[in-house]
Tab-separated table of C-alpha atoms in Angstrom:
chain	number	residue	atom	x	y	z
J	271	MET	CA	-6.508	35.257	-4.702
J	272	THR	CA	-3.428	34.525	-6.739
J	273	VAL	CA	-0.308	33.284	-3.631
J	274	THR	CA	2.940	34.584	-4.940
J	275	LEU	CA	6.101	33.239	-3.789
J	276	ALA	CA	6.196	35.788	-1.275
J	277	ASP	CA	3.177	34.847	-0.021
J	278	VAL	CA	5.187	31.234	0.780
J	279	ALA	CA	7.759	33.265	1.933
J	280	GLU	CA	5.762	34.588	4.868
J	281	HIS	CA	4.313	31.786	5.667
J	282	ALA	CA	7.604	29.146	5.403
J	283	GLN	CA	8.757	31.636	7.296
J	284	VAL	CA	12.514	31.829	5.052
J	285	SER	CA	13.202	34.452	2.436
J	286	PRO	CA	11.562	34.641	-1.169
J	287	ALA	CA	15.739	33.895	-2.320
J	288	THR	CA	15.606	30.278	-0.019
J	289	VAL	CA	11.895	29.377	-1.129
J	290	SER	CA	13.199	29.996	-4.970
J	291	ARG	CA	16.548	28.197	-4.647
J	292	VAL	CA	13.699	25.256	-3.427
J	293	LEU	CA	11.848	25.253	-5.990
J	294	ASN	CA	13.633	25.727	-8.345
J	295	GLY	CA	16.989	23.012	-6.732
J	296	ASN	CA	19.610	25.192	-7.852
J	297	TYR	CA	21.337	25.647	-4.613
J	298	PRO	CA	21.785	23.378	-1.382
J	299	VAL	CA	19.459	24.495	0.658
J	300	ALA	CA	19.199	22.781	4.273
J	301	ALA	CA	16.876	19.930	4.486
J	302	ALA	CA	14.672	20.749	7.280
J	303	THR	CA	14.311	24.981	5.279
J	304	ARG	CA	13.489	22.440	2.538
J	305	GLU	CA	10.400	20.631	4.165
J	306	ARG	CA	8.983	24.153	5.477
J	307	VAL	CA	9.131	25.451	2.104
J	308	LEU	CA	7.620	22.673	1.055
J	309	ARG	CA	5.268	22.405	3.362
J	310	ALA	CA	4.154	25.499	3.225
J	311	VAL	CA	3.577	25.673	-0.801
J	312	ALA	CA	1.555	22.294	-0.306
J	313	GLU	CA	-0.816	24.405	2.473
J	314	LEU	CA	-0.919	27.567	0.640
J	315	ASP	CA	-1.793	25.591	-3.296
J	316	TYR	CA	1.058	28.066	-4.746
J	317	VAL	CA	1.833	26.480	-8.250
J	318	VAL	CA	4.740	27.981	-10.564
J	319	ASN	CA	4.719	30.244	-12.981
J	320	GLY	CA	1.523	31.727	-12.015
J	321	PRO	CA	-2.547	30.915	-10.919
J	322	ALA	CA	-3.538	27.523	-12.117
J	323	SER	CA	-6.294	28.761	-13.923
J	324	ALA	CA	-3.480	29.593	-16.324
J	325	LEU	CA	-1.731	26.473	-16.130
J	326	ALA	CA	-5.162	24.133	-17.070
J	327	ALA	CA	-4.740	24.340	-21.041
J	328	ALA	CA	-2.233	22.105	-21.261
J	329	THR	CA	-0.727	19.224	-20.022
J	330	SER	CA	2.784	17.880	-19.955
J	331	ASP	CA	3.513	14.297	-20.605
J	332	LEU	CA	4.655	12.863	-17.054
J	333	VAL	CA	3.226	10.060	-15.221
J	334	GLY	CA	3.616	10.511	-11.392
J	335	ILE	CA	2.934	7.037	-9.531
J	336	LEU	CA	2.780	7.118	-5.698
J	337	VAL	CA	3.939	4.389	-3.599
J	338	ASN	CA	4.316	3.923	-0.071
J	339	ASP	CA	8.408	2.085	-0.301
J	340	ILE	CA	9.468	1.587	-3.529
J	341	ALA	CA	12.099	-1.320	-2.018
J	342	ASP	CA	8.733	-3.605	-0.858
J	343	PRO	CA	7.184	-5.948	-4.015
J	344	PHE	CA	3.840	-4.881	-3.594
J	345	PHE	CA	4.186	-1.813	-4.639
J	346	GLY	CA	7.620	-1.852	-7.192
J	347	ILE	CA	5.762	-4.952	-9.143
J	348	MET	CA	2.681	-2.207	-9.351
J	349	ALA	CA	4.440	0.959	-10.262
J	350	GLY	CA	7.031	-1.104	-12.814
J	351	ALA	CA	3.800	-2.420	-14.453
J	352	ALA	CA	1.708	0.561	-14.701
J	353	GLN	CA	5.794	2.420	-16.112
J	354	ALA	CA	5.502	0.015	-18.712
J	355	HIS	CA	2.625	0.400	-19.640
J	356	ILE	CA	1.186	4.651	-19.370
J	357	ASN	CA	2.014	3.969	-23.143
J	358	THR	CA	-0.655	2.093	-24.342
J	359	PRO	CA	-2.547	3.802	-27.996
J	360	PRO	CA	-6.529	4.133	-26.722
J	361	ALA	CA	-8.975	0.728	-27.603
J	362	GLY	CA	-9.556	0.142	-31.604
J	363	ALA	CA	-6.595	2.637	-32.175
J	364	ASP	CA	-4.816	-0.460	-34.201
J	365	GLY	CA	-7.625	-2.301	-35.345
J	366	SER	CA	-6.786	-5.275	-32.564
J	367	GLY	CA	-8.783	-3.843	-29.669
J	368	ALA	CA	-7.837	-3.198	-26.253
J	369	ALA	CA	-3.714	-2.779	-25.679
J	370	THR	CA	-2.443	-6.000	-23.870
J	371	ALA	CA	1.474	-5.056	-23.553
J	372	PRO	CA	3.319	-2.056	-22.904
J	373	VAL	CA	3.642	0.266	-27.324
J	374	ARG	CA	5.206	2.468	-28.007
J	375	THR	CA	3.974	5.940	-29.087
J	376	ASN	CA	5.041	9.650	-30.338
J	377	ALA	CA	2.989	10.692	-27.153
J	378	GLU	CA	5.752	8.811	-24.958
J	379	ARG	CA	5.403	9.574	-21.141
J	380	LEU	CA	7.439	9.755	-18.797
J	381	ALA	CA	6.892	8.168	-15.440
J	382	VAL	CA	8.373	9.410	-12.121
J	383	VAL	CA	7.844	6.898	-9.420
J	384	CYS	CA	7.295	8.948	-6.294
J	385	ASN	CA	8.845	7.078	-2.996
J	386	THR	CA	6.396	8.749	0.832
J	387	GLY	CA	7.548	6.488	3.073
J	388	GLY	CA	4.217	6.022	3.732
J	389	SER	CA	4.015	10.080	4.898
J	390	PRO	CA	0.978	11.731	5.012
J	391	ALA	CA	2.949	14.814	4.477
J	392	ARG	CA	5.298	13.401	1.805
J	393	GLU	CA	2.069	12.725	-0.326
J	394	LEU	CA	0.206	15.751	-0.140
J	395	THR	CA	3.503	17.720	-1.433
J	396	TYR	CA	4.284	14.495	-4.411
J	397	LEU	CA	0.388	15.948	-5.542
J	398	THR	CA	1.654	19.471	-4.824
J	399	LEU	CA	4.172	19.193	-7.155
J	400	LEU	CA	2.418	17.317	-10.083
J	401	GLN	CA	-0.099	19.769	-9.923
J	402	ARG	CA	2.583	22.087	-10.907
J	403	GLN	CA	4.278	20.257	-13.225
J	404	ARG	CA	1.214	19.834	-15.068
J	405	ALA	CA	1.428	16.299	-14.602
J	406	ALA	CA	-0.609	14.416	-17.461
J	407	ALA	CA	-1.666	11.452	-14.500
J	408	VAL	CA	-1.184	10.060	-11.098
J	409	ILE	CA	-1.650	7.119	-9.897
J	410	LEU	CA	-2.057	6.288	-6.118
J	411	THR	CA	-0.955	3.430	-5.087
J	412	GLY	CA	-2.215	1.120	-1.950
J	413	GLY	CA	-3.775	1.778	1.094
J	414	ALA	CA	-4.983	5.155	2.632
J	415	ILE	CA	-4.195	7.234	5.349
J	416	GLU	CA	-7.249	6.805	7.488
J	417	ASP	CA	-7.446	10.321	9.766
J	418	PRO	CA	-10.708	12.596	7.605
J	419	GLU	CA	-8.737	15.487	7.401
J	420	HIS	CA	-5.586	14.291	5.672
J	421	SER	CA	-8.123	12.821	2.955
J	422	ALA	CA	-9.867	16.076	3.220
J	423	ALA	CA	-6.341	17.896	2.342
J	424	VAL	CA	-5.390	14.679	-0.739
J	425	ALA	CA	-9.483	15.601	-2.276
J	426	ALA	CA	-8.332	18.515	-1.982
J	427	LYS	CA	-5.235	18.127	-3.949
J	428	LEU	CA	-7.423	15.402	-6.214
J	429	ALA	CA	-9.241	17.693	-7.015
J	430	ARG	CA	-7.390	21.020	-8.472
J	431	LEU	CA	-6.248	18.175	-10.171
J	432	ALA	CA	-8.104	17.163	-11.708
J	433	ALA	CA	-9.220	20.790	-13.013
J	434	GLY	CA	-5.979	21.728	-14.678
J	435	GLY	CA	-6.327	18.047	-16.697
J	436	THR	CA	-4.257	15.093	-14.946
J	437	ARG	CA	-6.794	11.931	-15.176
J	438	ILE	CA	-6.346	9.591	-11.250
J	439	VAL	CA	-6.190	6.684	-11.283
J	440	LEU	CA	-5.709	4.207	-7.578
J	441	CYS	CA	-4.797	1.654	-7.530
J	442	GLY	CA	-5.198	-1.443	-4.765
J	443	ARG	CA	-7.322	1.420	-2.003
J	444	PRO	CA	-11.170	1.558	-1.898
J	445	ALA	CA	-13.013	4.071	-3.469
J	446	LEU	CA	-13.037	7.907	-2.497
J	447	PRO	CA	-17.123	8.650	-1.225
J	448	PRO	CA	-19.320	10.533	-3.272
J	449	ALA	CA	-18.865	13.545	-2.249
J	450	GLU	CA	-14.600	13.496	-2.413
J	451	GLY	CA	-14.934	10.898	-5.333
J	452	ALA	CA	-15.397	13.437	-8.263
J	453	ALA	CA	-12.148	14.040	-9.456
J	454	VAL	CA	-10.895	10.251	-9.529
J	455	SER	CA	-11.105	9.492	-13.670
J	456	ALA	CA	-10.530	5.398	-12.408
J	457	THR	CA	-10.418	3.442	-9.132
J	458	LEU	CA	-9.459	-0.389	-9.071
J	459	SER	CA	-10.070	-1.635	-5.341
J	460	PHE	CA	-8.367	-5.037	-4.500
J	461	ASP	CA	-11.586	-7.253	-1.787
J	462	ASN	CA	-8.917	-7.395	1.170
J	463	ARG	CA	-11.754	-8.850	3.626
J	464	SER	CA	-13.375	-11.426	1.340
J	465	GLY	CA	-9.713	-12.137	0.674
J	466	ALA	CA	-8.844	-12.487	4.927
J	467	ARG	CA	-11.581	-14.046	5.210
J	468	ARG	CA	-11.227	-16.943	3.053
J	469	LEU	CA	-8.130	-17.639	4.863
J	470	THR	CA	-9.506	-17.497	8.576
J	471	GLU	CA	-12.590	-19.394	6.986
J	472	HIS	CA	-9.005	-22.530	5.157
J	473	LEU	CA	-7.290	-22.613	8.719
J	474	LEU	CA	-10.483	-22.828	10.271
J	475	SER	CA	-11.357	-26.195	7.710
J	476	LEU	CA	-8.076	-27.513	9.640
J	477	GLY	CA	-9.046	-27.030	13.259
J	478	HIS	CA	-6.876	-24.575	14.498
J	479	ARG	CA	-8.586	-21.125	17.013
J	480	ARG	CA	-5.468	-20.466	18.996
J	481	ILE	CA	-4.747	-17.576	15.863
J	482	GLY	CA	-2.544	-14.905	15.855
J	483	TYR	CA	-2.629	-11.900	13.781
J	484	VAL	CA	0.211	-10.079	13.029
J	485	ALA	CA	-2.096	-7.039	11.408
J	486	GLY	CA	-0.154	-3.697	9.907
J	487	PRO	CA	-0.520	0.053	10.687
J	488	ALA	CA	-3.614	0.782	12.680
J	489	GLU	CA	-4.305	3.597	9.981
J	490	ARG	CA	-4.064	2.455	7.373
J	491	THR	CA	-7.848	0.639	4.877
J	492	THR	CA	-5.612	-1.862	4.019
J	493	THR	CA	-5.150	-3.074	7.724
J	494	ARG	CA	-8.908	-2.821	9.040
J	495	HIS	CA	-10.202	-5.185	5.689
J	496	ARG	CA	-8.242	-7.222	6.218
J	497	LEU	CA	-8.196	-8.035	9.584
J	498	GLU	CA	-12.171	-7.067	9.293
J	499	GLY	CA	-11.855	-10.363	7.282
J	500	HIS	CA	-9.984	-12.528	9.505
J	501	ARG	CA	-12.467	-11.021	12.539
J	502	GLU	CA	-15.335	-12.047	10.413
J	503	ALA	CA	-14.272	-15.353	10.146
J	504	LEU	CA	-14.116	-15.964	13.445
J	505	SER	CA	-17.438	-14.345	14.119
J	506	ALA	CA	-19.185	-17.228	11.364
J	507	ALA	CA	-17.227	-19.336	13.450
J	508	GLY	CA	-18.333	-19.078	16.381
J	509	VAL	CA	-14.492	-18.598	17.806
J	510	GLU	CA	-13.758	-15.618	20.282
J	511	ASP	CA	-11.726	-13.008	18.919
J	512	ASP	CA	-9.793	-12.557	21.832
J	513	PRO	CA	-7.802	-9.135	20.662
J	514	ALA	CA	-4.499	-9.257	22.950
J	515	LEU	CA	-3.672	-11.686	20.162
J	516	THR	CA	-3.598	-8.996	16.959
J	517	LEU	CA	-1.073	-6.948	17.318
J	518	HIS	CA	-0.078	-3.940	14.825
J	519	GLY	CA	3.301	-3.550	13.788
J	520	SER	CA	4.702	-2.160	10.566
J	521	TYR	CA	4.507	-3.987	6.869
J	522	ASP	CA	8.086	-5.521	6.799
J	523	ARG	CA	10.145	-8.421	8.327
J	524	ALA	CA	10.998	-6.995	11.359
J	525	THR	CA	7.509	-6.610	12.389
J	526	GLY	CA	7.153	-9.792	11.883
J	527	ARG	CA	9.530	-11.547	13.883
J	528	GLU	CA	8.819	-9.417	17.028
J	529	ARG	CA	5.584	-9.350	17.054
J	530	ALA	CA	5.578	-12.782	17.038
J	531	GLU	CA	8.526	-13.622	19.103
J	532	GLN	CA	5.591	-11.088	21.810
J	533	LEU	CA	2.658	-13.681	20.435
J	534	LEU	CA	4.143	-16.542	20.769
J	535	THR	CA	5.467	-15.954	24.619
J	536	LEU	CA	1.941	-14.177	25.580
J	537	ALA	CA	0.150	-18.070	24.191
J	538	PRO	CA	2.751	-21.128	23.270
J	539	ASP	CA	-0.610	-22.763	23.163
J	540	LEU	CA	-0.992	-20.652	19.330
J	541	THR	CA	-1.456	-23.302	16.283
J	542	ALA	CA	-1.522	-21.180	13.926
J	543	VAL	CA	-0.336	-17.185	13.189
J	544	VAL	CA	-2.437	-14.468	9.849
J	545	ALA	CA	0.376	-12.379	8.815
J	546	ALA	CA	-1.025	-9.734	7.033
J	547	ASN	CA	1.645	-9.353	3.881
J	548	ASP	CA	3.519	-12.304	2.818
J	549	THR	CA	6.477	-10.569	4.444
J	550	ILE	CA	5.602	-10.177	7.737
J	551	ALA	CA	4.851	-13.649	7.533
J	552	LEU	CA	8.643	-14.041	6.908
J	553	GLY	CA	9.669	-12.989	9.710
J	554	VAL	CA	6.842	-14.459	11.370
J	555	CYS	CA	8.250	-18.677	10.146
J	556	ALA	CA	11.792	-17.366	11.542
J	557	ALA	CA	10.181	-15.963	14.689
J	558	ALA	CA	9.369	-19.158	14.807
J	559	ARG	CA	12.560	-21.466	13.764
J	560	GLU	CA	13.803	-19.765	16.277
J	561	ARG	CA	11.987	-21.611	18.763
J	562	GLY	CA	12.378	-24.884	16.715
J	563	LEU	CA	8.845	-24.599	16.054
J	564	ARG	CA	8.209	-26.940	12.559
J	565	ILE	CA	5.981	-25.214	9.862
J	566	PRO	CA	2.468	-26.530	10.040
J	567	ASP	CA	3.765	-29.789	12.394
J	568	ASP	CA	3.715	-27.505	15.033
J	569	LEU	CA	2.416	-24.028	13.614
J	570	SER	CA	0.618	-22.968	10.945
J	571	VAL	CA	1.729	-19.389	8.916
J	572	ALA	CA	-0.470	-17.973	6.153
J	573	GLY	CA	0.387	-14.327	4.335
J	574	PHE	CA	-1.364	-12.194	1.866
J	575	ASP	CA	-0.409	-10.700	-1.197
J	576	ASP	CA	1.189	-14.121	-3.031
J	577	LEU	CA	5.260	-11.839	-3.685
J	578	PRO	CA	7.311	-13.564	-6.259
J	579	SER	CA	9.554	-14.642	-2.571
J	580	ALA	CA	6.450	-16.399	-1.619
J	581	THR	CA	7.121	-19.563	-2.971
J	582	ASP	CA	10.654	-19.658	-1.876
J	583	THR	CA	9.778	-20.495	1.525
J	584	VAL	CA	10.470	-23.649	2.667
J	585	PRO	CA	7.602	-24.822	3.339
J	586	ALA	CA	5.897	-22.741	0.306
J	587	LEU	CA	3.997	-20.243	1.716
J	588	THR	CA	0.226	-19.845	2.141
J	589	THR	CA	-0.933	-16.889	1.433
J	590	VAL	CA	-3.940	-14.680	-0.710
J	591	ARG	CA	-2.896	-14.102	-4.687
J	592	LEU	CA	-3.876	-9.885	-4.878
J	593	PRO	CA	-2.996	-10.213	-8.642
J	594	LEU	CA	-0.442	-7.073	-8.715
J	595	TYR	CA	1.465	-6.644	-12.362
J	596	GLU	CA	-2.785	-7.017	-13.655
J	597	ALA	CA	-3.906	-4.217	-11.424
J	598	GLY	CA	-0.651	-1.769	-12.142
J	599	ALA	CA	-0.793	-2.686	-15.585
J	600	ARG	CA	-4.885	-1.979	-16.000
J	601	ALA	CA	-4.017	1.635	-13.648
J	602	GLY	CA	-1.116	2.412	-16.269
J	603	VAL	CA	-3.926	1.866	-19.228
J	604	LEU	CA	-6.109	3.635	-17.677
J	605	ALA	CA	-3.493	6.859	-16.924
J	606	SER	CA	-2.995	6.720	-20.552
J	607	GLY	CA	-6.860	7.660	-21.383
J	608	ALA	CA	-7.152	4.528	-22.449
J	609	GLY	CA	-9.433	1.249	-21.832
J	610	GLY	CA	-12.895	2.610	-19.898
J	611	ALA	CA	-13.402	3.883	-16.081
J	612	GLY	CA	-14.571	0.420	-16.362
J	613	GLY	CA	-17.425	-0.561	-12.982
J	614	THR	CA	-20.215	1.220	-12.243
J	615	GLY	CA	-18.487	5.332	-11.122
J	616	GLY	CA	-15.220	4.053	-12.982
J	617	VAL	CA	-14.679	1.258	-9.459
J	618	GLU	CA	-13.327	-1.844	-11.040
J	619	GLU	CA	-12.834	-4.716	-8.417
J	620	VAL	CA	-10.513	-6.125	-7.797
J	621	ALA	CA	-10.758	-10.440	-6.790
J	622	ALA	CA	-8.952	-12.064	-4.722
J	623	GLU	CA	-7.438	-15.952	-4.455
J	624	LEU	CA	-6.798	-17.973	-2.188
J	625	VAL	CA	-2.762	-20.253	-2.490
J	626	VAL	CA	-2.986	-22.674	-0.456
J	627	ARG	CA	0.138	-24.085	0.043
J	628	GLY	CA	2.628	-25.935	2.576
J	629	SER	CA	2.684	-23.691	5.754
J	630	THR	CA	-0.124	-24.120	6.513
J	631	GLY	CA	-1.813	-27.629	7.762
J	632	ALA	CA	-4.483	-29.795	10.690
J	633	VAL	CA	-3.343	-29.011	14.389
J	634	ARG	CA	-2.156	-31.432	15.540
J	635	GLU	CA	-3.017	-33.258	18.714
J	636	HIS	CA	0.163	-34.551	20.372
J	637	GLY	CA	4.184	-34.171	20.634
J	638	ARG	CA	3.692	-30.150	19.796
J	639	THR	CA	6.350	-28.263	21.706
J	640	LYS	CA	5.287	-24.859	21.671
J	641	GLY	CA	6.606	-21.878	23.332
J	642	ILE	CA	10.288	-24.970	24.109
J	643	LYS	CA	13.077	-23.486	22.192
J	644	ARG	CA	15.259	-26.541	21.119
J	645	HIS	CA	18.601	-27.094	21.145
J	646	SER	CA	21.100	-28.331	19.088
J	647	ALA	CA	23.150	-31.446	20.858
């Protein structure tokens, strides 16, 4: 049965006029009311100007790129690369095979970056809005939220988008289960586990046995996979995994600083700290410096992603490189319908590479002053 504007108004407990104002954006509406209306639109799967079947025959030139935080270079790099490559023509269109650089055509596509702020509700709302706009493609970047109800809701949204002719590309998140992934055109999945395992193996080879870990949000697939790789390396080396030495937080610098301070207070004998990403690692380095600890002489610090800032730290950061720009560019090409789906079932695994720099070193048995703040004279 077709969902009407009146149905949305009743569900949101507002007037039909208010729903119209929110959807048209032509009149100021209180933020809380607007959020309630958009939630009702998402829950009822309301499509403007009639049922979705009436829109299935045509799509717009719009491409939606969903990110958790556009200010985070991890997402900014991928989104920028995807946007630059969404107008790549199909392979062989110019007689030279697949394009490797953005090419402008008469059928220009408009990329819109949708910043969810990590909110599951906003992710669903943006997918609904993109469905209403008959988006030509949708690219979802970064790890997924591990919540069965939300995962089912996202899968349902993607299925409706695909039914309307939208191409769905996952970039930097694991493939959906077969029962939910039929709508996905292609998946670029980062090899977070093996990258994290190699990073911890590197620290173990340097003699580290007391290793702290600052993880991201517990509900994110990226967090779980990187932590699993870390623990696999510890287990293979016969090193006890002390749960107290793993602390979760956001993927930001403040988390690194705060959690490192907690770890170093709890366990002043730590010789290394692994951060779930480079931004967290910068915060860890700041906390170490505030305690008067030298990196890597007193404390080795390692990150993940190999953001541009990783080489600007002193010393430069040991990390795991993910080819973020290349992955984003590939996602843009796939979203344009060029380049094929790649891999079995449309899944391409993006390899992670260990990059050793100056922030990690061998354990020093003498002259260490962990947990003691030095004061200059």
